[in-house]
Amino acid sequence: MSYRFLHPWLGDGLLTSKGSKWHRNRRLLTPAFHFEILKPYVKLFSESTNVLIDNWSRVPDESSVELFDHVSLLTLDSMLKCSLGYHSNCQTDGQSTPYIKAVFELSRLVIERIQFFPYHFDFIYNLSPSGRRFRQQCDIVHMISEHLIRERKKALQDGEAKEDNTKKRKKYLDFLDILLQAKDEDGTGLTDAEIRDEVDTFLFEGHDTTASGISWTLYYLAKHPEYQDRCRREGGTLLQGRTEMTWEDLSQLPFTTMCIKESLRIRPPVPSYSRQITKTLTFPDGKTLPEGSLVTAGAIYSHHNPLIWPDPEVYDPLRFSPERSKDRHHHAFIPFSAGPRNCIGQNFAMNEMKVAVALILQRFRLQLDETKPAPFFVQQLILRAKDGIWIKLTPNN
């Protein structure tokens, strides 16, 4: 993927920046993903998942739902709460608010630009209807982000916790709080533009990728009811009827975690990563890649390498049991990339996936809708299903 297509939207956030700027901002943002910051988010993940469950409880019997549409709104709902302290009601109102509409439209327009080669040229794209639409949607997202940042800065300067969206005072630090308070060694903080770029990047990177992970996990559990039942028993034993999960619960779902990881192996949300070689790379056979070369690391290919993963198309969560994982190379499984530029929010994402999968399985039994075509994956910005993933829901007794 050409990251420059994202630059007008995401600016110089962690995804698109490089060099000393990336190093500085990565260092400043790392505290935002410390486990003490992540702990209260589990309650927010539970709240958002329970809204989805309530929506699904109203689906008529024998009907099916398309997972990506619903789960994308679930994860966006969570991301807005955790990043901006913003309660959007997007799961009940759909894409009716300008901000939600703009985020979805920008994702669609970036995919369109990648797929239509003439749009790779800036002068053509800027003159096209899609290019004009892209700029309009960027303006909407930036305007709303900047407004929220200004309001939060004012609240911090006034020394009081701002009430968000007429909700009661929040009991947690969100991503925006961390960004506004971040300082480097000489006491310099992030500029308003840098904060906006990081907030927009966090929303972009976090909601659709996690939605993909949850959706494919639910698909594979519907396809393999024996694993689904085992996850349900594990969650039921832990929760004992509770509808809200806690931080301590997350480590008590070993089999559910294995199922999520196996889904991420077969269908990694980000199927490949682009990198630029910073110094000449010499392979064991003597061949070299010169400095400056662009390379693509394909998680979807390494995850299906039969030398590492026997019968790679078989869904087998026990691949991730401690006994079978202990001798595996740590770069054999890279759904969150690897190395210094790995995903800074991978623990955040795994936590949200565990909460969503565990709570959904306590309320519903999932079955594939055999009247719909089997989902065929397509590589866009994230890994999606060409005609969606359709699941029938049966309430648990």
Tab-separated table of C-alpha atoms in Angstrom:
chain	number	residue	atom	x	y	z
A	1	MET	CA	0.000	0.000	0.000
A	2	SER	CA	1.245	3.495	-0.776
A	3	TYR	CA	1.115	5.344	2.548
A	4	ARG	CA	1.245	8.674	0.718
A	5	PHE	CA	-2.418	8.196	-0.240
A	6	LEU	CA	-3.216	8.402	3.475
A	7	HIS	CA	-1.101	11.474	4.186
A	8	PRO	CA	-3.775	14.163	3.550
A	9	TRP	CA	-5.972	12.377	6.089
A	10	LEU	CA	-3.506	11.049	8.683
A	11	GLY	CA	-0.669	13.558	8.283
A	12	ASP	CA	2.554	12.505	10.012
A	13	GLY	CA	1.067	10.047	12.487
A	14	LEU	CA	2.855	6.862	13.548
A	15	LEU	CA	1.704	4.970	10.465
A	16	THR	CA	3.054	7.442	7.905
A	17	SER	CA	5.961	9.244	9.614
A	18	LYS	CA	9.566	8.075	9.567
A	19	GLY	CA	13.034	8.826	10.894
A	20	SER	CA	13.558	10.967	13.976
A	21	LYS	CA	9.952	12.196	14.006
A	22	TRP	CA	8.640	8.638	14.152
A	23	HIS	CA	11.129	7.683	16.901
A	24	ARG	CA	10.178	10.690	19.048
A	25	ASN	CA	6.429	10.227	18.681
A	26	ARG	CA	6.580	6.470	19.213
A	27	ARG	CA	8.433	7.111	22.464
A	28	LEU	CA	5.874	9.717	23.569
A	29	LEU	CA	2.897	7.516	22.682
A	30	THR	CA	4.115	4.270	24.269
A	31	PRO	CA	2.789	5.206	27.771
A	32	ALA	CA	-0.723	5.415	26.279
A	33	PHE	CA	-0.673	1.622	25.919
A	34	HIS	CA	0.657	0.744	29.381
A	35	PHE	CA	-1.516	-1.869	31.074
A	36	GLU	CA	-2.616	0.611	33.765
A	37	ILE	CA	-4.091	2.799	31.010
A	38	LEU	CA	-5.648	-0.195	29.230
A	39	LYS	CA	-7.344	-1.637	32.342
A	40	PRO	CA	-10.451	0.604	32.441
A	41	TYR	CA	-10.978	0.171	28.695
A	42	VAL	CA	-12.226	-3.385	29.333
A	43	LYS	CA	-15.406	-1.880	30.807
A	44	LEU	CA	-15.836	0.272	27.685
A	45	PHE	CA	-15.320	-2.754	25.420
A	46	SER	CA	-18.018	-4.567	27.405
A	47	GLU	CA	-20.427	-1.630	27.099
A	48	SER	CA	-19.966	-1.410	23.337
A	49	THR	CA	-20.273	-5.178	22.877
A	50	ASN	CA	-23.492	-5.219	24.888
A	51	VAL	CA	-24.981	-2.587	22.570
A	52	LEU	CA	-24.201	-4.906	19.644
A	53	ILE	CA	-25.755	-7.831	21.531
A	54	ASP	CA	-28.919	-5.802	22.194
A	55	ASN	CA	-29.136	-4.936	18.496
A	56	TRP	CA	-28.706	-8.581	17.523
A	57	SER	CA	-31.330	-9.713	20.039
A	58	ARG	CA	-33.894	-7.875	17.894
A	59	VAL	CA	-32.944	-9.724	14.696
A	60	PRO	CA	-35.877	-11.974	13.625
A	61	ASP	CA	-35.460	-15.724	14.013
A	62	GLU	CA	-33.918	-17.494	11.026
A	63	SER	CA	-32.496	-14.200	9.751
A	64	SER	CA	-28.772	-13.676	9.298
A	65	VAL	CA	-26.521	-10.685	9.884
A	66	GLU	CA	-23.484	-9.493	7.943
A	67	LEU	CA	-20.697	-9.373	10.495
A	68	PHE	CA	-18.405	-6.656	9.112
A	69	ASP	CA	-21.087	-3.959	9.014
A	70	HIS	CA	-22.132	-4.530	12.613
A	71	VAL	CA	-18.724	-5.254	14.122
A	72	SER	CA	-17.108	-2.227	12.421
A	73	LEU	CA	-19.569	0.019	14.241
A	74	LEU	CA	-18.860	-1.839	17.495
A	75	THR	CA	-15.112	-1.269	17.237
A	76	LEU	CA	-15.523	2.341	16.093
A	77	ASP	CA	-17.791	2.933	19.091
A	78	SER	CA	-15.078	1.556	21.398
A	79	MET	CA	-12.318	3.504	19.655
A	80	LEU	CA	-14.160	6.814	19.958
A	81	LYS	CA	-14.683	6.254	23.685
A	82	CYS	CA	-11.093	5.182	24.330
A	83	SER	CA	-9.413	7.756	22.081
A	84	LEU	CA	-11.565	10.852	22.517
A	85	GLY	CA	-13.905	10.080	25.407
A	86	TYR	CA	-16.646	10.524	22.799
A	87	HIS	CA	-19.910	8.577	23.152
A	88	SER	CA	-21.198	8.556	19.594
A	89	ASN	CA	-24.222	6.214	19.666
A	90	CYS	CA	-22.974	5.073	16.266
A	91	GLN	CA	-24.221	1.512	16.819
A	92	THR	CA	-27.799	2.699	17.206
A	93	ASP	CA	-27.676	5.678	14.835
A	94	GLY	CA	-25.511	3.976	12.194
A	95	GLN	CA	-23.438	6.244	9.984
A	96	SER	CA	-25.722	9.219	10.525
A	97	THR	CA	-23.277	11.622	12.207
A	98	PRO	CA	-20.902	13.621	9.958
A	99	TYR	CA	-17.776	12.275	11.688
A	100	ILE	CA	-18.763	8.599	11.402
A	101	LYS	CA	-19.856	9.079	7.801
A	102	ALA	CA	-16.583	10.784	6.924
A	103	VAL	CA	-14.384	8.061	8.493
A	104	PHE	CA	-16.171	5.325	6.536
A	105	GLU	CA	-16.124	7.364	3.324
A	106	LEU	CA	-12.399	8.130	3.604
A	107	SER	CA	-11.616	4.424	3.993
A	108	ARG	CA	-13.675	3.671	0.891
A	109	LEU	CA	-12.007	6.429	-1.131
A	110	VAL	CA	-8.482	5.281	-0.213
A	111	ILE	CA	-9.333	1.738	-1.358
A	112	GLU	CA	-10.769	3.118	-4.597
A	113	ARG	CA	-7.602	5.135	-5.220
A	114	ILE	CA	-5.341	2.136	-4.634
A	115	GLN	CA	-7.367	-0.015	-7.018
A	116	PHE	CA	-7.690	2.531	-9.862
A	117	PHE	CA	-4.192	3.111	-11.251
A	118	PRO	CA	-4.773	6.555	-12.895
A	119	TYR	CA	-5.702	7.875	-9.438
A	120	HIS	CA	-2.145	7.101	-8.278
A	121	PHE	CA	-1.097	10.352	-9.999
A	122	ASP	CA	-1.849	13.307	-7.742
A	123	PHE	CA	-2.719	15.746	-10.521
A	124	ILE	CA	-5.342	13.359	-11.933
A	125	TYR	CA	-6.769	12.456	-8.537
A	126	ASN	CA	-6.955	16.052	-7.333
A	127	LEU	CA	-9.045	17.001	-10.378
A	128	SER	CA	-11.366	13.986	-10.100
A	129	PRO	CA	-14.738	13.897	-8.290
A	130	SER	CA	-13.260	11.316	-5.896
A	131	GLY	CA	-10.298	13.579	-5.132
A	132	ARG	CA	-12.595	16.493	-4.343
A	133	ARG	CA	-14.764	14.226	-2.199
A	134	PHE	CA	-11.669	12.978	-0.353
A	135	ARG	CA	-10.588	16.531	0.506
A	136	GLN	CA	-14.089	17.397	1.718
A	137	GLN	CA	-14.208	14.373	4.023
A	138	CYS	CA	-10.687	15.117	5.335
A	139	ASP	CA	-11.855	18.629	6.197
A	140	ILE	CA	-14.817	17.227	8.162
A	141	VAL	CA	-12.700	14.758	10.154
A	142	HIS	CA	-9.988	17.337	10.856
A	143	MET	CA	-12.479	20.005	11.877
A	144	ILE	CA	-14.189	17.721	14.404
A	145	SER	CA	-10.892	16.312	15.745
A	146	GLU	CA	-9.491	19.827	16.170
A	147	HIS	CA	-12.650	20.978	17.946
A	148	LEU	CA	-12.467	18.080	20.416
A	149	ILE	CA	-8.757	18.735	21.017
A	150	ARG	CA	-9.380	22.451	21.675
A	151	GLU	CA	-12.195	21.655	24.095
A	152	ARG	CA	-10.109	19.112	26.000
A	153	LYS	CA	-7.107	21.475	26.186
A	154	LYS	CA	-9.334	24.178	27.608
A	155	ALA	CA	-10.725	21.768	30.194
A	156	LEU	CA	-7.218	20.717	31.239
A	157	GLN	CA	-6.074	24.334	31.433
A	158	ASP	CA	-9.088	25.162	33.593
A	159	GLY	CA	-8.051	22.327	35.877
A	160	GLU	CA	-11.304	20.401	35.604
A	161	ALA	CA	-12.320	17.180	33.888
A	162	LYS	CA	-14.547	18.039	30.973
A	163	GLU	CA	-17.804	16.115	30.754
A	164	ASP	CA	-17.874	14.361	27.399
A	165	ASN	CA	-21.016	14.405	25.269
A	166	THR	CA	-23.185	15.172	28.331
A	167	LYS	CA	-22.035	11.911	29.950
A	168	LYS	CA	-20.961	11.698	33.579
A	169	ARG	CA	-17.366	12.429	34.477
A	170	LYS	CA	-15.199	9.645	33.099
A	171	LYS	CA	-13.042	7.526	35.367
A	172	TYR	CA	-10.218	6.841	32.938
A	173	LEU	CA	-7.542	8.536	30.845
A	174	ASP	CA	-8.280	8.350	27.145
A	175	PHE	CA	-5.777	8.533	24.299
A	176	LEU	CA	-6.301	12.279	23.904
A	177	ASP	CA	-5.524	12.896	27.592
A	178	ILE	CA	-2.210	11.046	27.206
A	179	LEU	CA	-1.297	12.947	24.032
A	180	LEU	CA	-2.019	16.325	25.609
A	181	GLN	CA	0.145	15.517	28.626
A	182	ALA	CA	3.037	13.869	26.737
A	183	LYS	CA	6.414	15.630	27.037
A	184	ASP	CA	9.862	14.661	25.802
A	185	GLU	CA	13.149	15.053	27.716
A	186	ASP	CA	13.333	18.826	27.237
A	187	GLY	CA	9.696	19.339	28.205
A	188	THR	CA	8.407	19.817	24.661
A	189	GLY	CA	4.960	18.383	24.012
A	190	LEU	CA	3.115	17.501	20.838
A	191	THR	CA	1.680	20.284	18.687
A	192	ASP	CA	-2.054	20.424	17.993
A	193	ALA	CA	-1.387	19.193	14.447
A	194	GLU	CA	0.636	16.220	15.752
A	195	ILE	CA	-2.087	15.353	18.246
A	196	ARG	CA	-4.720	15.474	15.510
A	197	ASP	CA	-2.610	13.237	13.267
A	198	GLU	CA	-2.162	10.642	16.012
A	199	VAL	CA	-5.848	10.641	16.972
A	200	ASP	CA	-6.891	10.207	13.332
A	201	THR	CA	-4.270	7.457	12.876
A	202	PHE	CA	-5.414	5.634	16.015
A	203	LEU	CA	-9.027	5.650	14.811
A	204	PHE	CA	-8.098	4.571	11.289
A	205	GLU	CA	-5.693	1.795	12.316
A	206	GLY	CA	-7.719	0.531	15.232
A	207	HIS	CA	-11.343	0.154	14.304
A	208	ASP	CA	-11.403	-1.678	10.963
A	209	THR	CA	-8.456	-3.965	11.723
A	210	THR	CA	-9.981	-5.124	15.008
A	211	ALA	CA	-13.374	-5.515	13.331
A	212	SER	CA	-11.745	-7.792	10.768
A	213	GLY	CA	-10.148	-9.909	13.513
A	214	ILE	CA	-13.429	-10.283	15.427
A	215	SER	CA	-15.470	-11.010	12.287
A	216	TRP	CA	-13.175	-13.740	10.972
A	217	THR	CA	-12.957	-15.293	14.456
A	218	LEU	CA	-16.751	-15.474	14.713
A	219	TYR	CA	-16.859	-16.956	11.207
A	220	TYR	CA	-14.413	-19.744	12.044
A	221	LEU	CA	-16.202	-20.490	15.316
A	222	ALA	CA	-19.500	-20.732	13.419
A	223	LYS	CA	-17.791	-23.077	10.959
A	224	HIS	CA	-16.360	-25.207	13.788
A	225	PRO	CA	-19.111	-25.600	16.410
A	226	GLU	CA	-16.944	-27.881	18.562
A	227	TYR	CA	-14.496	-25.001	19.133
A	228	GLN	CA	-17.362	-22.546	19.553
A	229	ASP	CA	-18.865	-24.720	22.303
A	230	ARG	CA	-15.521	-24.994	24.065
A	231	CYS	CA	-15.088	-21.190	24.012
A	232	ARG	CA	-18.635	-20.756	25.302
A	233	ARG	CA	-18.046	-23.177	28.185
A	234	GLU	CA	-14.782	-21.424	29.037
A	235	GLY	CA	-16.455	-18.018	29.090
A	236	GLY	CA	-19.514	-19.282	30.960
A	237	THR	CA	-17.397	-20.856	33.701
A	238	LEU	CA	-15.505	-17.585	34.090
A	239	LEU	CA	-18.346	-15.071	33.850
A	240	GLN	CA	-21.083	-16.964	35.745
A	241	GLY	CA	-23.795	-14.845	34.103
A	242	ARG	CA	-21.922	-11.525	34.242
A	243	THR	CA	-22.364	-9.282	31.188
A	244	GLU	CA	-19.344	-7.107	31.912
A	245	MET	CA	-15.767	-8.325	31.817
A	246	THR	CA	-12.873	-7.187	33.970
A	247	TRP	CA	-9.148	-6.834	33.353
A	248	GLU	CA	-8.498	-9.948	35.426
A	249	ASP	CA	-10.841	-11.987	33.207
A	250	LEU	CA	-8.698	-11.496	30.107
A	251	SER	CA	-5.962	-13.872	31.228
A	252	GLN	CA	-8.535	-16.555	32.100
A	253	LEU	CA	-9.589	-17.264	28.498
A	254	PRO	CA	-6.723	-19.389	27.136
A	255	PHE	CA	-8.717	-21.381	24.586
A	256	THR	CA	-10.654	-18.341	23.330
A	257	THR	CA	-7.305	-16.579	22.896
A	258	MET	CA	-5.969	-19.536	20.885
A	259	CYS	CA	-9.029	-19.362	18.609
A	260	ILE	CA	-8.522	-15.632	18.044
A	261	LYS	CA	-4.842	-16.147	17.225
A	262	GLU	CA	-5.603	-18.962	14.789
A	263	SER	CA	-8.124	-16.709	13.022
A	264	LEU	CA	-5.489	-13.959	12.838
A	265	ARG	CA	-3.062	-16.486	11.376
A	266	ILE	CA	-5.362	-17.651	8.582
A	267	ARG	CA	-6.917	-14.243	7.894
A	268	PRO	CA	-4.561	-11.513	9.189
A	269	PRO	CA	-6.429	-8.160	9.173
A	270	VAL	CA	-3.428	-6.416	7.585
A	271	PRO	CA	-2.224	-8.994	5.058
A	272	SER	CA	1.039	-7.258	4.127
A	273	TYR	CA	3.354	-4.430	5.198
A	274	SER	CA	5.542	-2.135	3.136
A	275	ARG	CA	9.039	-1.268	4.311
A	276	GLN	CA	11.991	0.651	2.865
A	277	ILE	CA	15.459	-0.853	3.257
A	278	THR	CA	17.646	1.620	5.186
A	279	LYS	CA	20.923	-0.155	4.411
A	280	THR	CA	22.024	-2.741	1.852
A	281	LEU	CA	20.742	-6.195	2.800
A	282	THR	CA	22.780	-9.282	1.857
A	283	PHE	CA	21.082	-12.698	1.782
A	284	PRO	CA	22.833	-16.007	2.629
A	285	ASP	CA	23.186	-16.832	-1.095
A	286	GLY	CA	25.054	-13.572	-1.739
A	287	LYS	CA	22.205	-11.705	-3.449
A	288	THR	CA	21.633	-8.176	-2.197
A	289	LEU	CA	18.904	-5.587	-1.910
A	290	PRO	CA	20.272	-2.048	-2.205
A	291	GLU	CA	19.580	0.681	0.300
A	292	GLY	CA	16.299	2.450	-0.448
A	293	SER	CA	14.562	-0.613	-1.933
A	294	LEU	CA	10.855	-0.959	-1.184
A	295	VAL	CA	9.840	-4.410	0.028
A	296	THR	CA	6.576	-6.023	1.062
A	297	ALA	CA	6.407	-8.398	4.007
A	298	GLY	CA	3.343	-10.575	3.578
A	299	ALA	CA	1.867	-11.892	6.827
A	300	ILE	CA	-0.721	-13.768	4.825
A	301	TYR	CA	2.061	-15.677	3.032
A	302	SER	CA	4.255	-16.459	6.027
A	303	HIS	CA	1.149	-17.526	7.967
A	304	HIS	CA	0.446	-20.116	5.252
A	305	ASN	CA	3.985	-21.433	4.902
A	306	PRO	CA	3.634	-25.242	5.247
A	307	LEU	CA	7.221	-25.508	6.494
A	308	ILE	CA	6.151	-23.570	9.587
A	309	TRP	CA	2.428	-24.308	9.697
A	310	PRO	CA	1.582	-27.881	8.565
A	311	ASP	CA	-1.788	-28.025	6.750
A	312	PRO	CA	-1.960	-24.223	6.837
A	313	GLU	CA	-5.579	-23.976	5.608
A	314	VAL	CA	-6.846	-26.139	8.482
A	315	TYR	CA	-8.295	-24.149	11.384
A	316	ASP	CA	-6.549	-25.588	14.431
A	317	PRO	CA	-6.478	-23.346	17.528
A	318	LEU	CA	-4.242	-25.824	19.354
A	319	ARG	CA	-1.343	-24.628	17.190
A	320	PHE	CA	-1.150	-21.849	19.781
A	321	SER	CA	-1.066	-24.111	22.828
A	322	PRO	CA	2.027	-23.516	24.993
A	323	GLU	CA	3.517	-26.896	24.032
A	324	ARG	CA	3.258	-26.291	20.284
A	325	SER	CA	4.236	-22.604	20.419
A	326	LYS	CA	7.357	-22.738	22.556
A	327	ASP	CA	9.844	-23.601	19.790
A	328	ARG	CA	8.254	-21.516	17.023
A	329	HIS	CA	10.188	-18.508	15.703
A	330	HIS	CA	8.745	-15.275	17.077
A	331	HIS	CA	8.390	-13.867	13.546
A	332	ALA	CA	6.379	-16.845	12.285
A	333	PHE	CA	3.186	-15.162	13.526
A	334	ILE	CA	3.028	-11.448	12.694
A	335	PRO	CA	-0.601	-10.219	12.572
A	336	PHE	CA	0.576	-6.970	14.187
A	337	SER	CA	3.748	-6.670	12.101
A	338	ALA	CA	7.110	-7.075	13.854
A	339	GLY	CA	10.236	-5.185	14.790
A	340	PRO	CA	10.447	-1.545	15.942
A	341	ARG	CA	7.454	-0.511	13.799
A	342	ASN	CA	5.106	-3.186	15.056
A	343	CYS	CA	1.573	-2.207	16.024
A	344	ILE	CA	1.714	-0.073	19.160
A	345	GLY	CA	-1.907	-0.985	19.954
A	346	GLN	CA	-1.709	-4.771	19.675
A	347	ASN	CA	-2.562	-5.403	23.346
A	348	PHE	CA	-5.475	-2.978	23.072
A	349	ALA	CA	-6.737	-4.894	20.017
A	350	MET	CA	-6.313	-8.361	21.558
A	351	ASN	CA	-8.156	-7.242	24.694
A	352	GLU	CA	-11.081	-5.907	22.673
A	353	MET	CA	-11.284	-9.089	20.600
A	354	LYS	CA	-11.348	-11.276	23.722
A	355	VAL	CA	-14.139	-9.216	25.287
A	356	ALA	CA	-16.267	-9.147	22.135
A	357	VAL	CA	-15.922	-12.851	21.319
A	358	ALA	CA	-16.481	-14.026	24.906
A	359	LEU	CA	-19.591	-11.890	25.508
A	360	ILE	CA	-21.171	-12.611	22.113
A	361	LEU	CA	-20.820	-16.370	22.609
A	362	GLN	CA	-22.555	-16.149	25.986
A	363	ARG	CA	-25.653	-14.727	24.303
A	364	PHE	CA	-25.733	-16.419	20.901
A	365	ARG	CA	-25.014	-19.656	19.113
A	366	LEU	CA	-23.516	-18.898	15.695
A	367	GLN	CA	-24.193	-20.799	12.483
A	368	LEU	CA	-23.120	-20.181	8.910
A	369	ASP	CA	-25.878	-19.015	6.576
A	370	GLU	CA	-25.685	-21.741	3.949
A	371	THR	CA	-27.850	-19.698	1.549
A	372	LYS	CA	-25.017	-17.174	1.174
A	373	PRO	CA	-21.752	-17.775	-0.698
A	374	ALA	CA	-18.767	-18.848	1.382
A	375	PRO	CA	-16.734	-15.729	2.245
A	376	PHE	CA	-13.912	-15.154	-0.220
A	377	PHE	CA	-11.267	-12.865	1.235
A	378	VAL	CA	-10.210	-9.712	-0.597
A	379	GLN	CA	-7.164	-7.618	0.262
A	380	GLN	CA	-8.147	-3.969	0.583
A	381	LEU	CA	-6.795	-1.701	3.301
A	382	ILE	CA	-7.639	-4.613	5.551
A	383	LEU	CA	-8.677	-8.187	4.830
A	384	ARG	CA	-12.395	-8.310	4.111
A	385	ALA	CA	-14.828	-10.810	2.621
A	386	LYS	CA	-15.954	-10.104	-0.951
A	387	ASP	CA	-19.677	-10.597	-0.298
A	388	GLY	CA	-19.544	-10.226	3.457
A	389	ILE	CA	-19.690	-12.827	6.220
A	390	TRP	CA	-23.257	-13.905	6.962
A	391	ILE	CA	-24.057	-15.583	10.268
A	392	LYS	CA	-27.317	-16.896	11.735
A	393	LEU	CA	-27.858	-16.097	15.400
A	394	THR	CA	-29.695	-18.323	17.866
A	395	PRO	CA	-30.138	-16.959	21.408
A	396	ASN	CA	-28.659	-19.209	24.092
A	397	ASN	CA	-31.148	-20.586	26.586
